[in-house]
Coordinates of C-alpha atoms in Angstrom, one line a residue:
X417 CA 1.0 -15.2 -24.4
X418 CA 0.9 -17.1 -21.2
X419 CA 0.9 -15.8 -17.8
X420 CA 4.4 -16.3 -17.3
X421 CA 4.9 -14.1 -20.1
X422 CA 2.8 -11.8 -19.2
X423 CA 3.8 -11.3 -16.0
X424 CA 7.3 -10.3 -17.4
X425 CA 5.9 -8.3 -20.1
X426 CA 4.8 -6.5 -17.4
X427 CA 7.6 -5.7 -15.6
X428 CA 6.1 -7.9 -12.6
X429 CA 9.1 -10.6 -12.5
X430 CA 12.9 -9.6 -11.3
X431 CA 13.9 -13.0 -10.3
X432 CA 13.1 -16.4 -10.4
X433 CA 14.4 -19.9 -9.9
X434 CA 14.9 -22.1 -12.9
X435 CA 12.6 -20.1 -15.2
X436 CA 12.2 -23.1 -18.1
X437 CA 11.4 -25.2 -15.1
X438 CA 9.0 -22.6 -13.5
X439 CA 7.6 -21.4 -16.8
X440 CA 6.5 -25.6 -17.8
X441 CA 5.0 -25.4 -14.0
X442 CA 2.8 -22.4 -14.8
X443 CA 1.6 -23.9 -18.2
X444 CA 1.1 -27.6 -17.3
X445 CA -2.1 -27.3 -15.1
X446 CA -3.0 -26.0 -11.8
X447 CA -0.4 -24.9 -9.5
X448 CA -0.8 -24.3 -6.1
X449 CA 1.2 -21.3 -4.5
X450 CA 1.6 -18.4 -1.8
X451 CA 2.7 -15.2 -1.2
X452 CA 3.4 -14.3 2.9
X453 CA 3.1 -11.0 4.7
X454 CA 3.8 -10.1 7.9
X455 CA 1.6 -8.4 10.5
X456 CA 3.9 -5.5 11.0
X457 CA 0.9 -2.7 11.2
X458 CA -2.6 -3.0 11.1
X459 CA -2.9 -2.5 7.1
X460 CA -0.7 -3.3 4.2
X461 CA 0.9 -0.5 2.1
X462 CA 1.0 0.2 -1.5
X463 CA 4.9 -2.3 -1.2
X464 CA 2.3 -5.1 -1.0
X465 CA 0.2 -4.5 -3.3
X466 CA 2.8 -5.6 -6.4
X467 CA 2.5 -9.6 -4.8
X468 CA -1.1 -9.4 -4.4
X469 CA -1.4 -8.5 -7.9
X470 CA 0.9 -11.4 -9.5
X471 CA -1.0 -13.5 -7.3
X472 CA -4.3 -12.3 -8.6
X473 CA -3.0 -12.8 -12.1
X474 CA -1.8 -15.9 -11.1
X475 CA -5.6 -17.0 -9.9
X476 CA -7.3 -15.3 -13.2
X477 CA -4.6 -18.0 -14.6
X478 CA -6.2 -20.8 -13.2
X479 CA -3.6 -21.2 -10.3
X480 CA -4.6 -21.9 -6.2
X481 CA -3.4 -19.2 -3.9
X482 CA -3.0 -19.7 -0.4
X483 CA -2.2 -16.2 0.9
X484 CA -0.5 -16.6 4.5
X485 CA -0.3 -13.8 7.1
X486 CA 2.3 -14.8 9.8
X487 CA 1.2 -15.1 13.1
X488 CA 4.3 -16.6 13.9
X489 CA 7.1 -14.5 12.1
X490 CA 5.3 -11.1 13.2
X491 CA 6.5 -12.1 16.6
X492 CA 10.1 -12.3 16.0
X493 CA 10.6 -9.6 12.6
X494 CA 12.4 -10.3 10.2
X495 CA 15.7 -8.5 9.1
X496 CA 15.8 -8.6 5.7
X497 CA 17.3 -5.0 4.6
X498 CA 16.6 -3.9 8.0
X499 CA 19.1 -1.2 9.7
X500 CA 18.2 -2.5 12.8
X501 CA 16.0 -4.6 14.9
X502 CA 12.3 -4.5 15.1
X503 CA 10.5 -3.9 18.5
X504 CA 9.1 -7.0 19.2
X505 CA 5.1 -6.5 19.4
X506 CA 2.7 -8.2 22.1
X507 CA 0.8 -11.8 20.8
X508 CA -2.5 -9.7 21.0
X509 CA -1.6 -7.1 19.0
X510 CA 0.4 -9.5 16.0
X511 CA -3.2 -11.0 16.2
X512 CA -5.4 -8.2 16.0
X513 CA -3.2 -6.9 12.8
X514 CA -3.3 -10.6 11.4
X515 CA -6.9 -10.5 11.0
X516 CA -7.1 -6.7 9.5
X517 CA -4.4 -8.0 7.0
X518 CA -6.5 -11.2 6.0
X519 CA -9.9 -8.8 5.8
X520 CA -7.4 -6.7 3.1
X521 CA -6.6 -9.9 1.5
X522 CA -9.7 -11.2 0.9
X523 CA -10.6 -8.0 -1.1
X524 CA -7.8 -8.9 -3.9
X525 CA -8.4 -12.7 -4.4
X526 CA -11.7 -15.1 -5.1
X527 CA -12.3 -16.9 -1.6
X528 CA -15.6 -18.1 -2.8
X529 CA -15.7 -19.7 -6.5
X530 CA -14.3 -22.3 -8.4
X531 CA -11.7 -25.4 -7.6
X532 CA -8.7 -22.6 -7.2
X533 CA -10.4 -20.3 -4.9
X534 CA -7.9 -19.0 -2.1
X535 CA -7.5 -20.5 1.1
X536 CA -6.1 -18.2 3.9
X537 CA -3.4 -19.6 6.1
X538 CA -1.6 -18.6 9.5
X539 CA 2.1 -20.2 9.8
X540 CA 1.3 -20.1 13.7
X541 CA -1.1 -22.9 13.0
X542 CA 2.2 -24.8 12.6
X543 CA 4.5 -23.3 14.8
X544 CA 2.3 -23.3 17.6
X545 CA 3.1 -26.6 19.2
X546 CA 6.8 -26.9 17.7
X547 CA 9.0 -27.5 20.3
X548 CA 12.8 -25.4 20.1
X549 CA 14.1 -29.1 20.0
X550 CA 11.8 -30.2 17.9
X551 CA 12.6 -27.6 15.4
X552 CA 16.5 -27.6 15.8
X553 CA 16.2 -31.6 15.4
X554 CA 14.0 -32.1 12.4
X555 CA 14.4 -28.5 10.5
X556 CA 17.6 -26.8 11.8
X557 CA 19.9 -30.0 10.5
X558 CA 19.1 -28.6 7.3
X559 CA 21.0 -25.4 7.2
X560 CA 24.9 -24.7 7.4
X561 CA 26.0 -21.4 9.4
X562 CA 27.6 -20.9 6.3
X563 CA 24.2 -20.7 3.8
X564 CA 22.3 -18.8 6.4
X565 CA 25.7 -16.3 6.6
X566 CA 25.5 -15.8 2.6
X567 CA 22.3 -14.7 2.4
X568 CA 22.4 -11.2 1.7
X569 CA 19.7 -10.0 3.8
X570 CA 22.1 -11.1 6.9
X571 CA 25.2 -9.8 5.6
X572 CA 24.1 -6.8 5.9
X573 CA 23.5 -6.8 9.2
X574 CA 26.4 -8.8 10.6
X575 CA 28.2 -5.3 11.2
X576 CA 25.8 -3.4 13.0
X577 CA 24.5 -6.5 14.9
X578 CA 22.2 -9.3 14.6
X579 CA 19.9 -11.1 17.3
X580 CA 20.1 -15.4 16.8
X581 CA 16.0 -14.7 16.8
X582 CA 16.4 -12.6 13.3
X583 CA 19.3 -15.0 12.4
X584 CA 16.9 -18.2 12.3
X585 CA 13.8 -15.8 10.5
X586 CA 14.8 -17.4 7.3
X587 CA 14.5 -20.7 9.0
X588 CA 11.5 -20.1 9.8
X589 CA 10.0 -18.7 6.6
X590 CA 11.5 -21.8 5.1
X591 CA 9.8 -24.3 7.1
X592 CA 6.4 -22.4 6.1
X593 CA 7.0 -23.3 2.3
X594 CA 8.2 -26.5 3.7
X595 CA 4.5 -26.6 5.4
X596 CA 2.7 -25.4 2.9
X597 CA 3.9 -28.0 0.3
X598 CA 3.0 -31.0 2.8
X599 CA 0.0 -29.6 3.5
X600 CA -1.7 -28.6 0.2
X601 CA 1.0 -29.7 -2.1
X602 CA 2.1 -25.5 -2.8
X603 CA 5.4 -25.5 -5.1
X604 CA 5.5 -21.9 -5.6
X605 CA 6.7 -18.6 -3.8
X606 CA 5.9 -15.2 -5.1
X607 CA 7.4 -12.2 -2.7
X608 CA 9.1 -9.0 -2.9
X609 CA 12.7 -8.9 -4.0
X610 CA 14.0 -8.3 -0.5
X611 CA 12.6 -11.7 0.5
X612 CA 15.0 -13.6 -2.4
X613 CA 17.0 -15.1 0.8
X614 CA 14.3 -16.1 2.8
X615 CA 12.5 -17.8 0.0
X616 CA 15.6 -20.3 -1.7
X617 CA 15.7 -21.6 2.2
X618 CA 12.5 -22.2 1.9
X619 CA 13.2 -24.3 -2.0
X620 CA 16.4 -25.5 -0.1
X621 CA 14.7 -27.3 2.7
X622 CA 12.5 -28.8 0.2
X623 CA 14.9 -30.3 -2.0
X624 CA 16.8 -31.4 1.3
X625 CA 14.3 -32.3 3.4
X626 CA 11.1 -34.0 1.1
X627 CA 13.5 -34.0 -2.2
X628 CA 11.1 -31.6 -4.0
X629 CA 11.5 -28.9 -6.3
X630 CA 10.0 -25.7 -5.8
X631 CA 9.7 -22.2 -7.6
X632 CA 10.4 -19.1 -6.6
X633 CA 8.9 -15.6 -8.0
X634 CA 10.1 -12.3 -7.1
X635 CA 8.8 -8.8 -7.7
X636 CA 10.6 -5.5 -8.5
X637 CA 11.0 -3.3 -5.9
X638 CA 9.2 -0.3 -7.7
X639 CA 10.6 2.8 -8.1
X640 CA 9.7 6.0 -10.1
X641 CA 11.9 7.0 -12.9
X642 CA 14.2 9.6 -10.6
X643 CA 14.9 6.2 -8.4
X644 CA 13.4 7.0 -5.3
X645 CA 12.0 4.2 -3.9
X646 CA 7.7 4.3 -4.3
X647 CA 5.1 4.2 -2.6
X648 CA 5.9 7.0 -0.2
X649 CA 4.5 9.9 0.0
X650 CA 6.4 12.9 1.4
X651 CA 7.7 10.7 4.0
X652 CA 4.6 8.8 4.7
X653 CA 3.6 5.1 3.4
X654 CA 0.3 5.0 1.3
X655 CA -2.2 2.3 3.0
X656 CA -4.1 0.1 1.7
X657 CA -6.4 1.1 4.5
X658 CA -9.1 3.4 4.0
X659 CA -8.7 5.4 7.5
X660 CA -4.8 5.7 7.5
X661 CA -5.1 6.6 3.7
X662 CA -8.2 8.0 2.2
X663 CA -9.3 7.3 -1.1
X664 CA -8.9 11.0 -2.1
X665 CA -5.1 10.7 -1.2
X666 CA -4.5 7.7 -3.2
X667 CA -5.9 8.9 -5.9
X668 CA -3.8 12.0 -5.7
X669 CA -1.0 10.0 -5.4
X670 CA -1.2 7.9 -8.7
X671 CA -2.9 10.9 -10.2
X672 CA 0.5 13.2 -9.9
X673 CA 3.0 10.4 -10.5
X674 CA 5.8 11.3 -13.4
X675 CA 4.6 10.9 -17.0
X676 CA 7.7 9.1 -17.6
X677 CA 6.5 6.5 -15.5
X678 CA 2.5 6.1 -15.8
X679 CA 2.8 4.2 -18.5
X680 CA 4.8 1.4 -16.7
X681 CA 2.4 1.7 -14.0
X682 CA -0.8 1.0 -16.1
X683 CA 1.1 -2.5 -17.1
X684 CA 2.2 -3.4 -13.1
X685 CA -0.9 -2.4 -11.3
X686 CA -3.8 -2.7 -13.3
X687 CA -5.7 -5.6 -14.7
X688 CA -6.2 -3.5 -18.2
X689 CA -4.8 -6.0 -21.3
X690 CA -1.5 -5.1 -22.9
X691 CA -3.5 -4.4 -25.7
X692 CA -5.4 -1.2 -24.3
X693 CA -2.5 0.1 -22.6
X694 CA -0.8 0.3 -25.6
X695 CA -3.1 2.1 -27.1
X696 CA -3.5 4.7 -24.3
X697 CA -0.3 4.9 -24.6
X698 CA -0.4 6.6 -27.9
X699 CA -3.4 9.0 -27.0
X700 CA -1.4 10.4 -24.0
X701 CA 2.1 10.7 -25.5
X702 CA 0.0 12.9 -28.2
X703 CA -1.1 14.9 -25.4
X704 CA 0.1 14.7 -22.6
X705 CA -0.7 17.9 -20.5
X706 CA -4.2 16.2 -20.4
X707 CA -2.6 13.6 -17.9
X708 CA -4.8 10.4 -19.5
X709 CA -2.6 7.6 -18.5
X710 CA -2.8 9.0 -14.9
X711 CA -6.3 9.3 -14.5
X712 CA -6.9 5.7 -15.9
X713 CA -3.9 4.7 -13.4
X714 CA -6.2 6.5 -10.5
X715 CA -9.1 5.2 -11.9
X716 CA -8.1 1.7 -11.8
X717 CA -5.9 1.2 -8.8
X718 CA -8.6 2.9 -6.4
X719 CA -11.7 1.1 -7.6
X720 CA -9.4 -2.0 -6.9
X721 CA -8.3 -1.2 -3.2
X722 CA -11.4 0.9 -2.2
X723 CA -14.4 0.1 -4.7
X724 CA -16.2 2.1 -7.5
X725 CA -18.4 4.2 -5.1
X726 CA -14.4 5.3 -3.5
X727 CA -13.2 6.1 -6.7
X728 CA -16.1 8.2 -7.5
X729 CA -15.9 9.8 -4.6
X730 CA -12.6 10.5 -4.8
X731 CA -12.9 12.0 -8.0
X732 CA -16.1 14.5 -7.1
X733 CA -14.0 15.9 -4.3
X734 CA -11.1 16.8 -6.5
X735 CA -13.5 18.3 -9.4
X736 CA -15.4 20.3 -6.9
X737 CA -12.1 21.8 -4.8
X738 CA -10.2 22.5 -8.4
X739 CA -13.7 24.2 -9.5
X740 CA -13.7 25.8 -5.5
X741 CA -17.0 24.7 -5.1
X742 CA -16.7 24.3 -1.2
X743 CA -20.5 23.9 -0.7
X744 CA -21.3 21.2 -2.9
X745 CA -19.1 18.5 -0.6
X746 CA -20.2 17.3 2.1
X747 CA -17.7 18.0 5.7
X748 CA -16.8 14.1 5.6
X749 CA -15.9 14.7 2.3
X750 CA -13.7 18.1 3.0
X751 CA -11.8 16.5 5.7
X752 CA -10.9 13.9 2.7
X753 CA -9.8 16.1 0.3
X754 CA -8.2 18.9 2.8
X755 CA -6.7 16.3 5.5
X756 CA -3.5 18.3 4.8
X757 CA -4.2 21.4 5.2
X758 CA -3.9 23.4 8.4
X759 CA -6.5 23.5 10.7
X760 CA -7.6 26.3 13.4
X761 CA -10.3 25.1 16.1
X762 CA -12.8 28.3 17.0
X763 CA -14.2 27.7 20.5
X764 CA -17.4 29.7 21.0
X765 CA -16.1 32.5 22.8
X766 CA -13.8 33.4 20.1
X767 CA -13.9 36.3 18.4
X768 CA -15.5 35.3 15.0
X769 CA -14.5 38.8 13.0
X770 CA -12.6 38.1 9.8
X771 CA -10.0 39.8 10.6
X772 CA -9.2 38.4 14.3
X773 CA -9.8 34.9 12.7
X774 CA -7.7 35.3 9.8
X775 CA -5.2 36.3 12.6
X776 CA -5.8 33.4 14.4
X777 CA -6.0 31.1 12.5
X778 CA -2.2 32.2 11.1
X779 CA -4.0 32.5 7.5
X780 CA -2.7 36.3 7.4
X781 CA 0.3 37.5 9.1
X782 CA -1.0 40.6 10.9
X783 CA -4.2 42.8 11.3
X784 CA -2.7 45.0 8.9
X785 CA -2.0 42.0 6.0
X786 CA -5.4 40.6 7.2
X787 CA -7.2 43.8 6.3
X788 CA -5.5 43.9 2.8
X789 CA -6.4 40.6 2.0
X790 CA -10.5 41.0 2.8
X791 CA -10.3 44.5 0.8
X792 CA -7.7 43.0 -2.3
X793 CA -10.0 40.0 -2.6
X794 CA -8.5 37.0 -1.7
X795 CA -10.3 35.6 1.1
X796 CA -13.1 33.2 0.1
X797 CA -15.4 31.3 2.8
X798 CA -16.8 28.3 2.1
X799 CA -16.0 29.0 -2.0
X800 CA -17.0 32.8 -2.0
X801 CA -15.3 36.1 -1.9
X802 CA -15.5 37.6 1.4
X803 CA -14.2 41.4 0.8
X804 CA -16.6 42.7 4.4
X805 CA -14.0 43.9 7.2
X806 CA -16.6 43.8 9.6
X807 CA -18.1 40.2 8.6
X808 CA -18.6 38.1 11.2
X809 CA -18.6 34.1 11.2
X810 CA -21.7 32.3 12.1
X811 CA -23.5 28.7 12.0
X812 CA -24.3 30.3 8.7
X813 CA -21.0 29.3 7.3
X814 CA -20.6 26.0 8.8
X815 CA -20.6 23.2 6.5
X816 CA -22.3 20.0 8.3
X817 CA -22.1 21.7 11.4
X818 CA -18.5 21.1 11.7
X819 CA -16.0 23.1 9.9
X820 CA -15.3 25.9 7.7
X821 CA -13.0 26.2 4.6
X822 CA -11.1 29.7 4.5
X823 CA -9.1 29.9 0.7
X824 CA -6.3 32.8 0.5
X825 CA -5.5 33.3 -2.6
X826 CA -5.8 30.6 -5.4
X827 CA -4.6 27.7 -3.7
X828 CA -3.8 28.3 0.2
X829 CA -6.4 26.3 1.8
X830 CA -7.6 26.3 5.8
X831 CA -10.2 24.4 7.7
X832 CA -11.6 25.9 10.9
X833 CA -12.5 23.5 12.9
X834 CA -15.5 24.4 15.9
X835 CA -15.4 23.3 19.7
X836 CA -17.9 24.1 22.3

């Protein structure tokens, strides 16, 4: 199987340009090729990660990446999809989220060995000293109204409105394949399915302008087998950055996705063969209450964004809260695994009775409900049963100094939280 085949064996290619040509391309030698993202935030979400990965499989191939973070395009947005305009961000900050992006880059590919280690580009490099005539002169010549008005990424948007700086993006994304390919000789795109517009301009202008051919890869936009779009998460985007999403909660997340789907998932975001998938496959559809293919899905996707010593982390915390062993994790470690839960801060003039906290801290309704629940048994601090009505917090039960973790009932977890 080559990697072309691979990739669409697992699920990784939606569309393509000439796929015999592309597929000769990808099994005729080294090919040099990129994959952009934008500096929208400071950290890329689990969206991204589907590119980075055909990239990295593209590099294990034997192909050069040259991974490009836009300096240039995060300053104007592009609209692709978009229901309306993006605020436009200050130069310092697209810079500051340029370099956090290239720092999560360089975690996925090989920077360091072998003749098709990846080189990090910046399209501001070449936009920096293009003048608007310039550009209109030698690049803008290229490109009917009536292209860019096809594209369906601009259709959309024709109704509600569209700025003429989102109306050239695709322009501009063009001229960095266009760049890229006089540069380092790159014939190949890979990028999300949203970007299918930007990316023929960029083939277009090629073939116009230099009378080359290049290649275009597109990836799925993933979904889970109800439809709803993925990588959300109650609302909230899953980041590929540590502090906005902490190993714990990503490996919650692929550790409760559908079974109907965690077997597709092994193939699109692990590096596990075909092979071995398969043959999880059969052990979990034998059994699946025992969640296998999710655990090797958490297992494999967080040691790749976060490392080993994550992962295992990550896993201790959720042994230790399912077991309610409170004590044996460390505070840094509780605010990981209970980050959702509410909080309650005690300031030191509080009253620190059970029952006034429990009230307090909204954990029991009343006094009254407060009572019952010390005296039924269902208030545990710090992992134990806690059945005294006249128990009174101390440093005693803080963990770390820091915090305490009140349980009602089974699952009903709260962290109080301690000022001065």
């Amino acid at each position: 199987m080559n990697i072309f085949e691979e990739l669409k064996a697992r699920g990784l290619i939606f569309q393509t340009t000439d796929e015999e040509a592309l597929e000769k391309a990808l099994t005729g030698g080294t090919l040099a090729f990129y994959s952009g993202y934008d500096p929208t935030a400071d950290s890329l979400h689990l969206g991204h990660l589907v590119p980075i990965l055909v990239c990295r499989h593209l590099q294990l191939a034997g192909h050069k990446p040259f991974p490009l973070v836009g300096g240039a395009t995060g300053l104007i947005g592009d609209p692709s999809f978009k229901d309306a305009e993006r605020s436009l961000q200050t130069k310092e900050t697209v810079d500051s989220w340029v370099t956090s992006i290239q720092a999560q880059l360089s975690r996925f590919l090989d920077f360091k060995n072998g003749d098709n280690k990846a080189e990090m580009t910046n399209n501001y490099d070449w936009f920096e000293n293009v003048s608007f005539i310039d550009f209109l002169r030698d690049i803008g010549k290229y490109f009917t109204v009536n292209y860019m008005m096809s594209k369906e990424s601009v259709k959309k948007r024709i109704e509600t409105g569209i700025s003429y700086t989102e109306f050239a993006y695709q322009i501009m994304q063009g001229y960095d394949f266009y760049e890229l390919n006089r540069r380092h000789n790159v014939t190949l795109q890979v990028g999300g399915s949203d970007q299918w517009g930007n990316m023929t301009a960029g083939t277009e202008l090629l073939r116009r302008k230099a009378d080359k051919t290049g290649h275009v890869i597109t990836v799925p936009l993933i979904t889970d087998s109800t439809g709803k779009k993925f990588g959300k998460s109650e609302g909230n985007a899953i980041w590929l950055d540590a502090d906005k999403t902490s190993p714990y909660e990503m490996y919650q997340f692929w550790l409760n996705v559908m079974d109907e789907d965690a077997v597709r998932f092994l193939k699109i975001f692990t590096f596990l063969s075909l092979d071995d998938i398969a043959e999880i496959e059969e052990k979990f559809n034998a059994a699946r209450h025992e969640r296998l293919a999710q655990k090797i899905l958490a297992r494999e996707v967080v040691t790749l964004v976060h490392g080993e010593k994550a992962y295992k982390q990550a896993l201790n915390i959720t042994e230790q809260l399912f077991a309610g062993n409170i004590k044996n994790l460390s505070a840094r470690e509780l605010k990981q695994g209970l980050s959702n839960v509410p909080n309650h801060a005690v300031h030191s003039d509080d009253n620190h009775n059970i029952v006034e906290i429990l009230v307090a801290a909204k954990i029991s309704s009343s006094k009254r409900q407060a009572r019952e629940d010390v005296q039924n048994g269902a208030i545990y601090i710090n992992g134990e049963r806690m059945q005294d009505l006249d128990y009174t917090l101390s440093d005693h039960d803080k963990i770390d100094e820091e915090l305490t973790v009140i349980r009602r009932g089974k699952k009903k977890y709260f962290v109080l939280t301690y000022k001065k």
